[in-house]
Amino acid sequence: MAGGRKSRSAGPVPPSRTLVLDNGADTIKAGFVSDQNQKTDEPRLIPNCIARDRHRKIYVGSELEKCKDFGEIALRRPVEKGFIVNWEAQKEIWDREFFDDKAPQHCDPSDTRLVLTEQSNALPALQTHCDQIVFEEYGFASYCRAIGPPLNAYRDVQGIFSTPRDPNTPIDIPAEVVLVIDCGYSYTTVTPVLRGRPLHPAIRRLDIGGKFLTNYLTRLLSVRHFDMRGDTYTVNEMKEQACYVSLDFPSDLDKTWKGTRGERRQPYLSGAGIAKDYVLPDGISRFKGVVRDYDPAAASKARRLAGPSNEDVLTLRNERFVVPELLFNPSDIGIHQPGLADLVMQSLHALPIGLWPGLLANIIVVGGSASFDNFIQRLQMELLERVPDDCIVRIARPADVLTSTWQGAAEFAKHEHVERVAVTKQEYEEYGAVWVARRFAAGLGVD
Amino acid sequence: MNNFGVIEVATSKTKHAPGWAYVPDSGPNPTAFAAPTSRKNRAARNQGGLGQADLTARQDAKLRKELEALDKEPSGRDVPVPVKGGGARAGNKHTPNVRKILMSQKTFANHLDDWIALGSQEGHVSTPAAWTDRNASKRGSTAQKGGSKARTASTSANKTQAPKTKPKVEEPQDTEMPDADVAVQEAQGENTEPSSYPPDGTILPAYKRPPPKSHPGDSDPLLVSRIVPFPTDEELRELLTAPPLSYLDARAGLDGETMPPPRKFCEVCGYWGRVKCGKCGGRVCALDCLETHREECVRRFGL
Ligand SMILES: [Zn+2]
Ligand SMILES: [Zn+2]
């Protein structure tokens, strides 16, 4: 460890600009960090896919915003199961976004440091591929690959909790102790973090993420209404707009049940505040779906007319909450994995009990699926049932769940810690890929 | 509330089509899932219904297929990567490594299989450590006062402890190691720790802020006795320098006994699945959904 550090301090001055990439399966979060004291700009969100619409037109990355009709769209994603697997596609997207002459966030790698997030518990071969591309193909001057969730500790975590404090108290960066729950596209992970360092033996993963939930909603709708399998893009938007986490699952399920033969129960007829109408995009005048309050009158009128109406409306009932429910009860669909609260408990059980109070009182949730309504209330309810009575369970969700990890990574890129982990191109060439992989795996280590 | 589903099926509306049997099932723990022997099985089938083992196998296969479908990327592998001709990239030459990576059409599953195959050759296995075991042995009875903590120790007792090796950033001369895999897995022969640890408490410095507001429970002896000791610096050091778990080890599994039996839902409308189809084992809530299900069931499995 000492050898590596010494050679660094004697080496060339690190590049003045850092490209921070949170390279998600669904979206890339990308932005530059240069000056320590400068306020960081918001990252750009880039769809991490190559898409082909029904007219066989191809869109790469941010070009997708030009696409208006997402019906039957086919998406090719370089990131599979959270890891960059298809570099042919990833390189094409990166080239167009960052390295081509007219790229929207143009960057010269030979004068830039790259801070790149990765999913935890990666396969070593995929990590090596990544490092080889970064240095051998792009030639970044300096590079740091780090797992995403712990970087949230470099944000003002107590600010996210709105902890009352003396404005003169310096902010702890990184936060002393925080438990990060990342509800991403491919997985949901629990990562305990001390002073910015992940506690590796306690990182736990649930193999359900936003993609799985969208596919599940697609299936429910296709069985109950009409075939939506070609419209995953629309279903995903529907999920984001209309799904919520139930705080009383049996009661909500009861309210949305039609009843037995012939009978239509009152809560079903009225919608009980749960039913919502979703107006599907028609690809002509309406390109985005819209959620509306359930209109019982319209429902019966439509049935009476039974003719082609000018809009396709789906009434969502228990679909609104049984989908996010999978995060809390994976066994509902036959997955032999613990729900989120038990996932947290499994993680804690890998740690000394003395760390529990600190972690439980500092839980932050990030990632797209964390934004369902009631998400943190439900998690808190379930955790309180599982921890010793005197434990405080405090959970916060930053306003920017999607970009929180990027924001943390940007702060990390300004922090002196980045110097301890980053590797220069020269070091890669001198010591090789294996040495680089070891260095990133060891991370910050102990002071 | 209890007059639907099960009872109606049993009384008025059941049509006894050959090969059909609807089994009322509202209990949370159906003994039906205990698989009988194959001979009993055949006997059961002769009596008009499928044996439980057949049903279970049929359901398992269906479930496996469904879960695979839900985990899939929606379409996409046939979408071509458009190559932008000309421009700055035209003259770019790839290194052999890069060329190989860009050509690779392997999926994540392929890479995972490779990794598993490699592991079975080299015998690299790591197992998640259960700290609670150590808490139990180190602290003896003081940390075990609370009932919940005793339970903690027992649920994880079946797990083995992680090897007490630390990842080490190798000196540059070690770089010829041919296999990237060793980066996180390799056990070290020599101890690279500095000879003297910093004094206790340096990893997480002592709490220096004003104490939290007092609480009526502060002086409650029951609460005071629950306070657990903060881990020692040595314990923290071990945690902070532990290597990452492998992909498979980080996946959370189930502790069979501690989990309640799974909930069952109507396959048609999503309400509680109180009635079980004797033909395919599928669940429905009550009559309306039963009829819908029957159509589908006949189409799939015949009469
Ligand atoms: Zn039903
Ligand atoms: Zn059936």
PDB file of N, CA and C and ligand atoms in Angstrom, chain B residues 20 22 277-282 293-294 297 301, ligand 2:
ATOM      1  N   TRP B  20     -61.428 -33.343 -12.713  1.00  0.00           N
ATOM      2  CA  TRP B  20     -61.374 -32.058 -12.032  1.00  0.00           C
ATOM      3  C   TRP B  20     -61.654 -32.231 -10.552  1.00  0.00           C
ATOM      4  N   TYR B  22     -61.702 -29.419  -7.293  1.00  0.00           N
ATOM      5  CA  TYR B  22     -61.291 -28.186  -6.645  1.00  0.00           C
ATOM      6  C   TYR B  22     -61.171 -28.408  -5.164  1.00  0.00           C
ATOM      7  N   CYS B 277     -56.949 -25.317  -7.671  1.00  0.00           N
ATOM      8  CA  CYS B 277     -57.391 -26.157  -8.777  1.00  0.00           C
ATOM      9  C   CYS B 277     -56.718 -27.523  -8.654  1.00  0.00           C
ATOM     10  N   GLY B 278     -57.524 -28.566  -8.646  1.00  0.00           N
ATOM     11  CA  GLY B 278     -56.976 -29.900  -8.472  1.00  0.00           C
ATOM     12  C   GLY B 278     -56.273 -30.411  -9.711  1.00  0.00           C
ATOM     13  N   LYS B 279     -56.468 -29.739 -10.797  1.00  0.00           N
ATOM     14  CA  LYS B 279     -55.880 -30.168 -12.053  1.00  0.00           C
ATOM     15  C   LYS B 279     -54.445 -29.645 -12.196  1.00  0.00           C
ATOM     16  N   CYS B 280     -54.277 -28.362 -11.943  1.00  0.00           N
ATOM     17  CA  CYS B 280     -52.959 -27.776 -12.183  1.00  0.00           C
ATOM     18  C   CYS B 280     -52.330 -27.206 -10.913  1.00  0.00           C
ATOM     19  N   GLY B 281     -53.085 -27.183  -9.818  1.00  0.00           N
ATOM     20  CA  GLY B 281     -52.525 -26.647  -8.585  1.00  0.00           C
ATOM     21  C   GLY B 281     -52.613 -25.137  -8.505  1.00  0.00           C
ATOM     22  N   GLY B 282     -53.117 -24.500  -9.554  1.00  0.00           N
ATOM     23  CA  GLY B 282     -53.244 -23.046  -9.537  1.00  0.00           C
ATOM     24  C   GLY B 282     -54.279 -22.591  -8.511  1.00  0.00           C
ATOM     25  N   HIS B 293     -60.360 -19.293 -14.885  1.00  0.00           N
ATOM     26  CA  HIS B 293     -59.206 -20.181 -14.785  1.00  0.00           C
ATOM     27  C   HIS B 293     -59.464 -21.497 -15.510  1.00  0.00           C
ATOM     28  N   ARG B 294     -60.670 -21.998 -15.368  1.00  0.00           N
ATOM     29  CA  ARG B 294     -60.965 -23.313 -15.938  1.00  0.00           C
ATOM     30  C   ARG B 294     -60.780 -23.305 -17.457  1.00  0.00           C
ATOM     31  N   CYS B 297     -57.205 -23.441 -18.084  1.00  0.00           N
ATOM     32  CA  CYS B 297     -56.647 -24.716 -17.643  1.00  0.00           C
ATOM     33  C   CYS B 297     -56.954 -25.818 -18.660  1.00  0.00           C
ATOM     34  N   PHE B 301     -54.116 -27.928 -20.417  1.00  0.00           N
ATOM     35  CA  PHE B 301     -53.861 -29.317 -20.026  1.00  0.00           C
ATOM     36  C   PHE B 301     -54.903 -30.304 -20.555  1.00  0.00           C
TER      37      PHE B 301
HETATM   38 ZN    ZN C   2     -56.164 -25.363 -13.207  1.00  0.00          ZN
END
